[in-house]
Tab-separated table of C-alpha atoms and ligand atoms in Angstrom:
chain	number	residue	atom	x	y	z
G	1	UNK	CA	-8.810	-78.948	58.960
G	2	UNK	CA	-5.948	-76.524	58.186
G	3	UNK	CA	-4.321	-75.911	54.923
G	4	UNK	CA	-7.937	-74.984	53.556
G	5	UNK	CA	-7.582	-73.827	49.997
G	6	UNK	CA	-8.967	-69.597	49.339
G	7	UNK	CA	-11.845	-71.108	46.654
G	8	UNK	CA	-12.983	-72.714	49.998
G	9	UNK	CA	-12.315	-70.337	52.735
G	10	UNK	CA	-14.082	-67.153	50.415
G	11	UNK	CA	-17.192	-69.613	51.180
G	12	UNK	CA	-16.251	-70.686	54.779
G	13	UNK	CA	-13.794	-68.521	56.055
G	14	UNK	CA	-15.163	-66.055	59.891
G	15	UNK	CA	-18.585	-68.559	60.292
G	16	UNK	CA	-20.180	-71.516	61.068
G	17	UNK	CA	-23.805	-72.308	61.208
G	18	UNK	CA	-26.124	-69.222	63.756
G	19	UNK	CA	-24.803	-70.984	67.422
G	20	UNK	CA	-29.231	-69.994	68.024
G	21	UNK	CA	-31.098	-71.113	65.996
G	22	UNK	CA	-28.737	-73.300	62.900
G	23	UNK	CA	-29.679	-70.673	59.953
G	24	UNK	CA	-27.138	-71.232	57.846
G	25	UNK	CA	-26.043	-67.749	55.967
G	26	UNK	CA	-25.198	-65.421	57.999
G	27	UNK	CA	-27.965	-63.559	59.968
G	28	UNK	CA	-27.685	-60.064	59.412
G	29	UNK	CA	-27.389	-59.237	63.639
G	30	UNK	CA	-29.353	-55.339	63.441
G	31	UNK	CA	-29.089	-54.886	67.080
G	32	UNK	CA	-26.520	-51.662	68.238
G	33	UNK	CA	-26.177	-53.261	71.769
G	34	UNK	CA	-25.859	-56.713	73.268
G	35	UNK	CA	-26.234	-58.134	77.294
G	36	UNK	CA	-23.682	-58.113	78.809
G	37	UNK	CA	-23.717	-61.326	81.249
G	38	UNK	CA	-22.606	-59.520	84.652
G	39	UNK	CA	-21.372	-56.073	85.241
G	40	UNK	CA	-17.328	-58.626	85.605
G	41	UNK	CA	-18.299	-59.315	81.820
G	42	UNK	CA	-18.700	-55.859	80.628
G	43	UNK	CA	-15.133	-54.621	83.138
G	44	UNK	CA	-13.865	-57.563	80.159
G	45	UNK	CA	-14.514	-56.051	77.154
G	46	UNK	CA	-13.540	-53.069	78.015
G	47	UNK	CA	-10.708	-53.734	79.144
G	48	UNK	CA	-10.484	-55.794	75.606
G	49	UNK	CA	-9.298	-58.830	78.740
G	50	UNK	CA	-12.450	-60.574	76.788
G	51	UNK	CA	-13.111	-60.115	72.017
G	52	UNK	CA	-16.958	-59.532	72.417
G	53	UNK	CA	-20.032	-57.116	71.766
G	54	UNK	CA	-20.656	-53.780	73.018
G	55	UNK	CA	-22.361	-51.973	70.762
G	56	UNK	CA	-22.611	-51.900	67.345
G	57	UNK	CA	-20.096	-48.421	66.298
G	58	UNK	CA	-17.747	-50.948	67.524
G	59	UNK	CA	-17.779	-54.682	66.603
G	60	UNK	CA	-21.343	-56.279	65.361
G	61	UNK	CA	-22.015	-59.905	64.942
G	62	UNK	CA	-22.488	-60.501	60.608
G	63	UNK	CA	-19.594	-57.297	60.769
G	64	UNK	CA	-17.154	-59.292	62.258
G	65	UNK	CA	-17.415	-62.537	60.685
G	66	UNK	CA	-16.670	-60.529	56.953
G	67	UNK	CA	-14.031	-58.842	59.189
G	68	UNK	CA	-12.604	-62.519	59.845
G	69	UNK	CA	-12.911	-63.741	56.004
G	70	UNK	CA	-11.389	-60.676	54.304
G	71	UNK	CA	-8.769	-61.268	56.616
G	72	UNK	CA	-7.815	-64.639	55.975
G	73	UNK	CA	-8.201	-64.398	52.321
G	74	UNK	CA	-5.556	-61.218	52.457
G	75	UNK	CA	-3.262	-63.763	55.286
G	76	UNK	CA	-3.553	-61.102	58.507
G	77	UNK	CA	-3.702	-61.275	61.616
G	78	UNK	CA	-6.475	-59.691	61.596
G	79	UNK	CA	-9.247	-56.595	60.301
G	80	UNK	CA	-11.567	-53.650	60.391
G	81	UNK	CA	-14.702	-52.853	58.479
G	82	UNK	CA	-16.090	-49.395	57.716
G	83	UNK	CA	-18.036	-46.907	55.972
G	84	UNK	CA	-16.101	-46.873	52.207
G	85	UNK	CA	-12.832	-47.283	50.452
G	86	UNK	CA	-12.281	-43.503	51.598
G	87	UNK	CA	-12.721	-44.054	55.207
G	88	UNK	CA	-10.599	-46.755	56.061
G	89	UNK	CA	-7.883	-45.263	54.105
G	90	UNK	CA	-8.189	-42.633	56.752
G	91	UNK	CA	-8.724	-44.971	59.407
G	92	UNK	CA	-5.360	-46.320	58.437
G	93	UNK	CA	-3.553	-43.386	58.753
G	94	UNK	CA	-4.521	-43.058	62.127
G	95	UNK	CA	-3.735	-44.802	64.611
G	96	UNK	CA	0.227	-43.580	62.608
G	97	UNK	CA	-0.344	-39.821	61.510
G	98	UNK	CA	-0.035	-37.062	62.926
G	99	UNK	CA	0.174	-33.655	63.099
G	100	UNK	CA	3.203	-32.871	60.652
G	101	UNK	CA	3.492	-35.593	59.677
G	102	UNK	CA	3.957	-37.713	56.105
G	103	UNK	CA	2.350	-40.085	54.292
G	104	UNK	CA	4.541	-40.835	50.836
G	105	UNK	CA	1.888	-41.814	48.355
G	106	UNK	CA	2.234	-43.524	44.774
G	107	UNK	CA	1.034	-40.355	41.838
G	108	UNK	CA	-0.776	-43.355	40.112
G	109	UNK	CA	-3.821	-43.712	42.509
G	110	UNK	CA	-8.046	-44.439	42.399
G	111	UNK	CA	-9.126	-40.288	41.322
G	112	UNK	CA	-10.259	-39.559	44.788
G	113	UNK	CA	-7.740	-40.844	46.731
G	114	UNK	CA	-5.151	-38.304	45.076
G	115	UNK	CA	-8.146	-35.926	46.720
G	116	UNK	CA	-8.170	-37.404	49.711
G	117	UNK	CA	-4.473	-36.729	50.702
G	118	UNK	CA	-4.087	-33.860	47.789
G	119	UNK	CA	-6.480	-31.474	50.305
G	120	UNK	CA	-8.592	-33.259	52.422
G	121	UNK	CA	-6.047	-34.697	55.152
G	122	UNK	CA	-3.978	-30.961	55.371
G	123	UNK	CA	-7.372	-30.441	57.680
G	124	UNK	CA	-5.081	-33.239	60.032
G	125	UNK	CA	-2.265	-31.744	59.823
G	126	UNK	CA	-1.287	-34.782	57.889
G	127	UNK	CA	0.471	-34.235	54.530
G	128	UNK	CA	1.219	-36.678	51.054
G	129	UNK	CA	4.153	-36.552	48.773
G	130	UNK	CA	3.684	-37.684	45.951
G	131	UNK	CA	6.244	-39.998	43.522
G	132	UNK	CA	6.847	-41.839	40.602
G	133	UNK	CA	6.906	-45.150	41.997
G	134	UNK	CA	8.708	-46.710	39.488
G	135	UNK	CA	12.114	-44.673	40.327
G	136	UNK	CA	13.482	-46.585	43.291
G	137	UNK	CA	15.305	-43.466	44.504
G	138	UNK	CA	12.965	-41.321	43.701
G	139	UNK	CA	10.734	-43.087	46.516
G	140	UNK	CA	13.699	-43.179	49.165
G	141	UNK	CA	14.319	-39.520	48.431
G	142	UNK	CA	10.978	-39.229	49.956
G	143	UNK	CA	10.713	-40.328	52.970
G	144	UNK	CA	12.574	-37.426	55.288
G	145	UNK	CA	11.727	-37.829	59.435
G	146	UNK	CA	8.444	-37.056	59.248
G	147	UNK	CA	7.750	-40.056	57.271
G	148	UNK	CA	4.644	-42.148	58.565
G	149	UNK	CA	3.154	-44.480	56.009
G	150	UNK	CA	4.230	-45.656	52.583
G	151	UNK	CA	0.979	-45.910	50.257
G	152	UNK	CA	0.394	-47.432	46.935
G	153	UNK	CA	-2.224	-49.804	44.721
G	154	UNK	CA	-1.740	-52.614	43.575
G	155	UNK	CA	-2.569	-53.144	40.694
G	156	UNK	CA	-3.344	-49.161	40.483
G	157	UNK	CA	-6.661	-47.802	38.780
G	158	UNK	CA	-7.453	-47.040	35.489
G	159	UNK	CA	-5.678	-49.823	34.894
G	160	UNK	CA	-1.885	-50.875	32.651
G	161	UNK	CA	-0.169	-49.898	36.210
G	162	UNK	CA	0.774	-52.893	38.662
G	163	UNK	CA	3.074	-52.294	41.257
G	164	UNK	CA	6.838	-53.925	41.730
G	165	UNK	CA	4.957	-54.619	46.158
G	166	UNK	CA	8.349	-56.492	46.885
G	167	UNK	CA	10.226	-53.875	45.506
G	168	UNK	CA	8.071	-51.102	47.601
G	169	UNK	CA	8.521	-52.628	50.852
G	170	UNK	CA	12.206	-53.830	50.663
G	171	UNK	CA	12.375	-49.385	51.248
G	172	UNK	CA	9.433	-48.606	53.615
G	173	UNK	CA	11.419	-52.365	55.669
G	174	UNK	CA	14.952	-50.432	55.328
G	175	UNK	CA	13.356	-46.684	55.804
G	176	UNK	CA	11.481	-48.827	59.940
G	177	UNK	CA	7.971	-47.662	58.343
G	178	UNK	CA	4.681	-49.802	57.035
G	179	UNK	CA	3.704	-49.956	53.625
G	180	UNK	CA	0.176	-50.042	52.841
G	181	UNK	CA	-1.359	-51.214	49.951
G	182	UNK	CA	-4.903	-50.763	48.621
G	183	UNK	CA	-5.732	-53.849	47.413
G	184	UNK	CA	-9.534	-52.482	45.750
G	185	UNK	CA	-8.472	-53.597	41.763
G	186	UNK	CA	-6.782	-56.873	42.403
G	187	UNK	CA	-8.253	-58.534	45.523
G	188	UNK	CA	-6.643	-61.035	47.343
G	189	UNK	CA	-7.491	-64.357	44.296
G	190	UNK	CA	-5.389	-61.712	41.799
G	191	UNK	CA	-2.403	-60.698	44.690
G	192	UNK	CA	-2.229	-60.573	48.503
G	193	UNK	CA	0.209	-57.666	48.448
G	194	UNK	CA	1.107	-59.423	53.090
G	195	UNK	CA	3.375	-61.827	51.114
G	196	UNK	CA	5.355	-59.765	49.400
G	197	UNK	CA	5.609	-57.194	52.266
G	198	UNK	CA	2.824	-54.610	53.367
G	199	UNK	CA	2.362	-54.396	56.316
G	200	UNK	CA	-1.975	-52.847	55.912
G	201	UNK	CA	-4.320	-54.422	53.698
G	202	UNK	CA	-7.356	-51.170	52.374
G	203	UNK	CA	-9.504	-51.621	50.574
G	204	UNK	CA	-13.072	-50.696	49.074
G	205	UNK	CA	-15.296	-53.613	49.333
G	206	UNK	CA	-17.753	-51.670	47.158
G	207	UNK	CA	-15.384	-52.647	43.937
G	208	UNK	CA	-14.426	-56.283	43.522
G	209	UNK	CA	-14.948	-57.769	46.741
G	210	UNK	CA	-18.945	-57.350	47.322
G	211	UNK	CA	-18.704	-57.492	43.161
G	212	UNK	CA	-22.633	-56.320	42.564
G	213	UNK	CA	-22.333	-52.984	43.148
G	214	UNK	CA	-25.014	-52.541	45.761
G	215	UNK	CA	-22.989	-51.495	48.971
G	216	UNK	CA	-20.306	-49.125	49.552
G	217	UNK	CA	-17.717	-50.205	52.635
G	218	UNK	CA	-14.130	-50.397	52.977
G	219	UNK	CA	-11.763	-53.051	54.808
G	220	UNK	CA	-8.610	-52.798	57.084
G	221	UNK	CA	-6.233	-55.923	56.760
G	222	UNK	CA	-3.046	-55.678	58.669
G	223	UNK	CA	-0.738	-58.252	58.769
G	224	UNK	CA	1.019	-58.047	62.394
G	225	UNK	CA	4.454	-58.699	61.564
G	226	UNK	CA	5.214	-54.994	61.849
G	227	UNK	CA	6.914	-54.224	65.521
G	228	UNK	CA	5.825	-51.100	67.083
G	229	UNK	CA	7.668	-50.906	69.037
G	230	UNK	CA	10.964	-50.331	67.190
G	231	UNK	CA	10.645	-46.778	67.401
G	232	UNK	CA	9.270	-44.022	69.052
G	233	UNK	CA	7.281	-42.876	65.677
G	234	UNK	CA	4.326	-43.946	65.875
G	235	UNK	CA	3.615	-44.447	70.071
G	236	UNK	CA	-0.891	-44.132	70.018
G	237	UNK	CA	0.293	-48.288	69.244
G	238	UNK	CA	3.876	-48.609	71.177
G	239	UNK	CA	3.069	-46.153	74.413
G	240	UNK	CA	0.022	-45.914	76.578
G	241	UNK	CA	-2.324	-44.126	74.887
G	242	UNK	CA	-4.194	-41.833	76.733
G	243	UNK	CA	-7.493	-42.165	73.807
G	244	UNK	CA	-7.644	-45.520	76.028
G	245	UNK	CA	-7.551	-44.978	79.908
G	246	UNK	CA	-3.168	-45.300	79.386
G	247	UNK	CA	-3.524	-48.306	77.133
G	248	UNK	CA	0.186	-49.549	75.751
G	249	UNK	CA	-1.200	-51.634	72.805
G	250	UNK	CA	1.043	-53.075	70.789
G	251	UNK	CA	2.378	-54.775	74.446
G	252	UNK	CA	-1.513	-55.654	75.534
G	253	UNK	CA	-2.299	-57.124	72.172
G	254	UNK	CA	0.534	-57.941	69.855
G	255	UNK	CA	0.062	-58.603	66.229
G	256	UNK	CA	-3.490	-57.710	66.970
G	257	UNK	CA	-2.435	-54.556	68.402
G	258	UNK	CA	-3.058	-52.102	65.337
G	259	UNK	CA	-6.800	-53.984	64.102
G	260	UNK	CA	-7.402	-53.258	68.092
G	261	UNK	CA	-6.154	-49.463	68.135
G	262	UNK	CA	-9.190	-49.296	65.374
G	263	UNK	CA	-11.754	-50.921	67.089
G	264	UNK	CA	-10.946	-49.137	70.060
G	265	UNK	CA	-10.568	-45.692	68.987
G	266	UNK	CA	-10.906	-45.800	64.838
G	267	UNK	CA	-14.369	-46.740	64.700
G	268	UNK	CA	-15.337	-45.414	68.545
G	269	UNK	CA	-14.335	-41.623	68.159
G	270	UNK	CA	-14.320	-41.572	64.432
G	271	UNK	CA	-17.461	-43.718	64.143
G	272	UNK	CA	-17.304	-45.476	60.063
G	273	UNK	CA	-18.900	-47.952	61.055
G	274	UNK	CA	-19.950	-50.552	58.477
G	275	UNK	CA	-23.997	-51.435	58.870
G	276	UNK	CA	-24.148	-54.814	59.017
G	277	UNK	CA	-26.866	-54.948	55.992
G	278	UNK	CA	-23.478	-53.791	53.871
G	279	UNK	CA	-21.705	-56.507	55.412
G	280	UNK	CA	-24.214	-59.043	54.474
G	281	UNK	CA	-23.980	-57.710	50.748
G	282	UNK	CA	-20.420	-58.196	51.041
G	283	UNK	CA	-21.250	-61.606	52.974
G	284	UNK	CA	-23.118	-62.793	49.791
G	285	UNK	CA	-20.931	-61.106	46.880
G	286	UNK	CA	-16.696	-62.245	48.277
G	287	UNK	CA	-18.647	-65.699	47.538
G	288	UNK	CA	-17.755	-65.948	44.622
G	289	UNK	CA	-14.482	-63.963	44.469
G	290	UNK	CA	-12.551	-66.759	42.582
G	291	UNK	CA	-15.124	-66.827	40.250
G	292	UNK	CA	-16.008	-63.552	38.784
G	293	UNK	CA	-11.933	-61.943	38.941
G	294	UNK	CA	-10.973	-65.797	36.296
G	295	UNK	CA	-14.397	-64.357	34.604
G	296	UNK	CA	-13.300	-60.613	34.876
G	297	UNK	CA	-9.610	-61.305	33.821
G	298	UNK	CA	-10.436	-64.108	30.933
G	299	UNK	CA	-13.331	-61.662	29.014
G	300	UNK	CA	-10.747	-58.179	29.682
G	301	UNK	CA	-7.477	-60.507	28.735
G	302	UNK	CA	-10.068	-60.959	25.155
G	303	UNK	CA	-11.445	-57.241	25.391
G	304	UNK	CA	-8.322	-55.376	25.437
G	305	UNK	CA	-6.865	-57.911	22.729
G	306	UNK	CA	-8.652	-57.171	20.450
G	307	UNK	CA	-9.609	-53.460	20.944
G	308	UNK	CA	-5.473	-52.784	20.108
G	309	UNK	CA	-6.340	-54.469	16.673
G	310	UNK	CA	-9.241	-51.872	16.087
G	311	UNK	CA	-8.686	-49.305	13.431
G	312	UNK	CA	-10.214	-46.529	15.726
G	313	UNK	CA	-8.203	-46.857	18.828
G	314	UNK	CA	-4.385	-45.467	19.319
G	315	UNK	CA	-3.488	-47.235	22.507
G	316	UNK	CA	-5.087	-50.259	25.260
G	317	UNK	CA	-3.045	-49.665	28.849
G	318	UNK	CA	-3.871	-53.089	30.269
G	319	UNK	CA	-0.527	-55.324	31.672
G	320	UNK	CA	-2.112	-58.320	30.982
G	321	UNK	CA	-1.192	-57.675	26.913
G	322	UNK	CA	1.881	-59.053	25.503
G	323	UNK	CA	2.545	-55.247	24.445
G	324	UNK	CA	2.225	-53.446	27.325
G	325	UNK	CA	5.604	-52.417	29.514
G	326	UNK	CA	4.397	-53.823	32.876
G	327	UNK	CA	3.861	-57.459	30.880
G	328	UNK	CA	6.358	-59.122	32.525
G	329	UNK	CA	6.203	-57.926	36.559
G	330	UNK	CA	2.411	-58.541	35.498
G	331	UNK	CA	3.109	-61.585	35.233
G	332	UNK	CA	5.526	-62.232	37.552
G	333	UNK	CA	3.593	-60.813	40.405
G	334	UNK	CA	0.487	-61.161	39.274
G	335	UNK	CA	0.100	-64.706	37.740
G	336	UNK	CA	-3.299	-64.811	37.682
G	337	UNK	CA	-3.828	-61.875	35.860
G	338	UNK	CA	-4.169	-58.027	35.688
G	339	UNK	CA	-7.696	-57.467	36.231
G	340	UNK	CA	-10.289	-56.496	35.199
G	341	UNK	CA	-9.954	-53.058	34.855
G	342	UNK	CA	-7.785	-50.701	31.691
G	343	UNK	CA	-8.301	-47.578	29.786
G	344	UNK	CA	-8.637	-47.667	26.300
G	345	UNK	CA	-7.078	-44.197	23.977
G	346	UNK	CA	-9.664	-43.230	21.031
G	347	UNK	CA	-7.919	-41.704	17.537
G	348	UNK	CA	-11.125	-39.743	17.248
G	349	UNK	CA	-10.488	-37.881	20.912
G	350	UNK	CA	-12.258	-36.355	23.146
G	351	UNK	CA	-15.484	-35.601	20.902
G	352	UNK	CA	-14.828	-39.463	20.358
G	353	UNK	CA	-15.260	-40.666	22.875
G	354	UNK	CA	-18.410	-38.588	23.659
G	355	UNK	CA	-19.793	-40.335	21.380
G	356	UNK	CA	-18.395	-44.090	22.134
G	357	UNK	CA	-19.730	-43.426	25.669
G	358	UNK	CA	-23.361	-42.007	24.808
G	359	UNK	CA	-23.292	-45.017	21.234
G	360	UNK	CA	-22.854	-48.393	24.004
G	361	UNK	CA	-25.648	-50.348	24.781
G	362	UNK	CA	-24.103	-53.076	26.954
G	363	UNK	CA	-21.850	-50.521	28.976
G	364	UNK	CA	-23.355	-49.077	31.468
G	365	UNK	CA	-22.307	-45.046	32.114
G	366	UNK	CA	-20.742	-45.199	35.140
G	367	UNK	CA	-18.805	-43.482	38.400
G	368	UNK	CA	-17.823	-47.111	40.028
G	369	UNK	CA	-16.030	-50.255	39.078
G	370	UNK	CA	-15.520	-53.804	40.067
G	371	UNK	CA	-19.249	-54.824	39.226
G	372	UNK	CA	-20.753	-57.527	36.655
G	373	UNK	CA	-21.779	-55.637	34.852
G	374	UNK	CA	-19.531	-53.937	32.029
G	375	UNK	CA	-18.816	-50.477	33.070
G	376	UNK	CA	-17.571	-47.889	30.657
G	377	UNK	CA	-16.116	-44.014	31.666
G	378	UNK	CA	-15.434	-41.091	30.626
G	379	UNK	CA	-13.610	-39.460	32.901
G	380	UNK	CA	-12.392	-36.182	31.319
G	381	UNK	CA	-15.996	-35.175	30.666
G	382	UNK	CA	-17.458	-37.148	33.919
G	383	UNK	CA	-15.086	-37.416	37.715
G	384	UNK	CA	-11.848	-34.705	35.699
G	385	UNK	CA	-13.516	-33.001	33.840
G	386	UNK	CA	-12.294	-29.860	36.714
G	387	UNK	CA	-8.620	-30.546	36.512
G	388	UNK	CA	-6.939	-28.807	33.214
G	389	UNK	CA	-5.695	-31.479	30.474
G	390	UNK	CA	-2.212	-31.620	31.999
G	391	UNK	CA	-4.103	-32.665	35.456
G	392	UNK	CA	-6.146	-35.099	32.617
G	393	UNK	CA	-3.275	-36.186	31.223
G	394	UNK	CA	-0.970	-37.582	34.822
G	395	UNK	CA	-3.755	-39.197	36.176
G	396	UNK	CA	-4.203	-40.874	33.319
G	397	UNK	CA	-7.855	-39.383	32.141
G	398	UNK	CA	-6.323	-37.162	28.771
G	399	UNK	CA	-9.338	-36.074	26.715
G	400	UNK	CA	-8.755	-39.243	24.354
G	401	UNK	CA	-9.056	-41.708	26.910
G	402	UNK	CA	-11.825	-43.957	27.784
G	403	UNK	CA	-11.837	-46.677	31.678
G	404	UNK	CA	-13.412	-49.603	31.082
G	405	UNK	CA	-14.171	-51.776	33.731
G	406	UNK	CA	-15.060	-55.608	32.652
G	407	UNK	CA	-17.831	-57.474	33.555
G	408	UNK	CA	-18.516	-61.066	33.917
G	409	UNK	CA	-20.931	-61.175	30.945
G	410	UNK	CA	-20.389	-63.049	27.528
G	411	UNK	CA	-17.354	-61.581	25.501
G	412	UNK	CA	-18.451	-62.010	22.410
G	413	UNK	CA	-21.445	-59.676	23.571
G	414	UNK	CA	-19.280	-57.222	25.155
G	415	UNK	CA	-16.518	-56.759	21.407
G	416	UNK	CA	-20.493	-56.101	20.073
G	417	UNK	CA	-21.286	-53.576	21.654
G	418	UNK	CA	-17.996	-51.593	21.725
G	419	UNK	CA	-17.748	-53.256	18.199
G	420	UNK	CA	-20.780	-51.058	17.162
G	421	UNK	CA	-20.086	-48.626	18.775
G	422	UNK	CA	-16.929	-47.709	17.447
G	423	UNK	CA	-18.352	-48.078	13.771
G	424	UNK	CA	-20.918	-44.783	15.055
G	425	UNK	CA	-17.167	-43.063	16.249
G	426	UNK	CA	-16.051	-43.377	12.473
G	427	UNK	CA	-19.530	-41.906	10.759
A	1	LIG	C1	-13.610	-46.392	44.482
A	1	LIG	C2	-12.014	-46.783	45.417
A	1	LIG	C3	-11.413	-46.110	45.878
A	1	LIG	C4	-12.777	-45.793	47.841
A	1	LIG	O1	-13.461	-46.799	47.886
A	1	LIG	P1	-15.431	-46.312	48.693
A	1	LIG	O2	-15.108	-47.432	48.406
A	1	LIG	O3	-15.834	-45.861	47.338
A	1	LIG	O4	-14.882	-44.957	49.135
A	1	LIG	C5	-10.096	-46.269	46.955
A	1	LIG	N1	-8.933	-46.750	45.907
A	1	LIG	C6	-9.835	-47.083	44.864
A	1	LIG	C7	-8.268	-48.012	44.172
A	1	LIG	C8	-10.824	-47.391	44.829
A	1	LIG	O5	-11.182	-47.885	43.258
């Protein structure tokens, strides 16, 4: 059957009954290595002439099902899973960058990504130039001869901001550069960045794709559409790759070049591999992705609207609210909803936020998002406490702001919990 819809693909894509046992659920293939049929078979696998399993640092049958599932849901040519969302980001940049090269990145990113890009990648000789992605001229101006990628989030953590992906993709295209979109907060149910012109999509599968707060993981999806041979900027893909006996990936593997490079060199040499247990938990979660996202969005809309009308609340930033400056863009590009994450600022300031978070009963105070459970964090006293107040404000984590990740519980129960906690703040 062809032309299957999202709800069908999230359950079936990439999987079929186990050929050996008939097992209907994808088994956890807990095996490090796979027996070669003969020496010729082994040679063909190592030459990438035949697809198969060699060693689980590179490929594993359980992980392979998840890779195909995610690639299908995102509308990509192929996908590679890795050990975390942060691993996926490094792995996505790895074939593109080199010493002295830079990535032009949005200022509105997950806090951990800001640190990874502004500090840690410098050790590889890479750098990031941060710019406001609402200012298209500034994005164009930030691109120089050493730029090798453009990076943004679709719905940017901690919420309230949605990126105009088609506009950014047009800039990347004109510059002959790949656009990488972190689609963690939106998920392919709410946004498919490749349809809007993205080259690569990265995920923290830790969040909504798994959905139940059990395992960390990441994924890179390649659209298969970027022409790596069009310039001399991407020699790892367009020229003989010395790290793989001189294979020219773009020539030998066409639209699967990036995916195979990420496995044959990225996973082989960086070793940021997803384990089959994690893949299994994520496969279980992804089967219900659309059902959960619909509820996350419906609950977030209801809770955000209620909070916006509360006396103790200074501001709510949720692109799904008509009052948001991004309401029109969200409606146009994210018609199924603006996700389940947003921030709320309290009139009672830092101390009020601490009291609020401590008074909540259903919401868990954790450094995570995208769980079935509702979560809350006061960034200024936790994840962002090392930053100056100025940096906290720039990161959307001002002292009077808390971030909510709205779960799939009954929205009225969530509102009742918020109401009793806000009453304690005002008392
Ligand atoms: C959590 C997160 C990451 C990092 O993912 P890990 O799985 O924690 O490494 C990256 N981007 C976004 C938007 C995230 O929410």
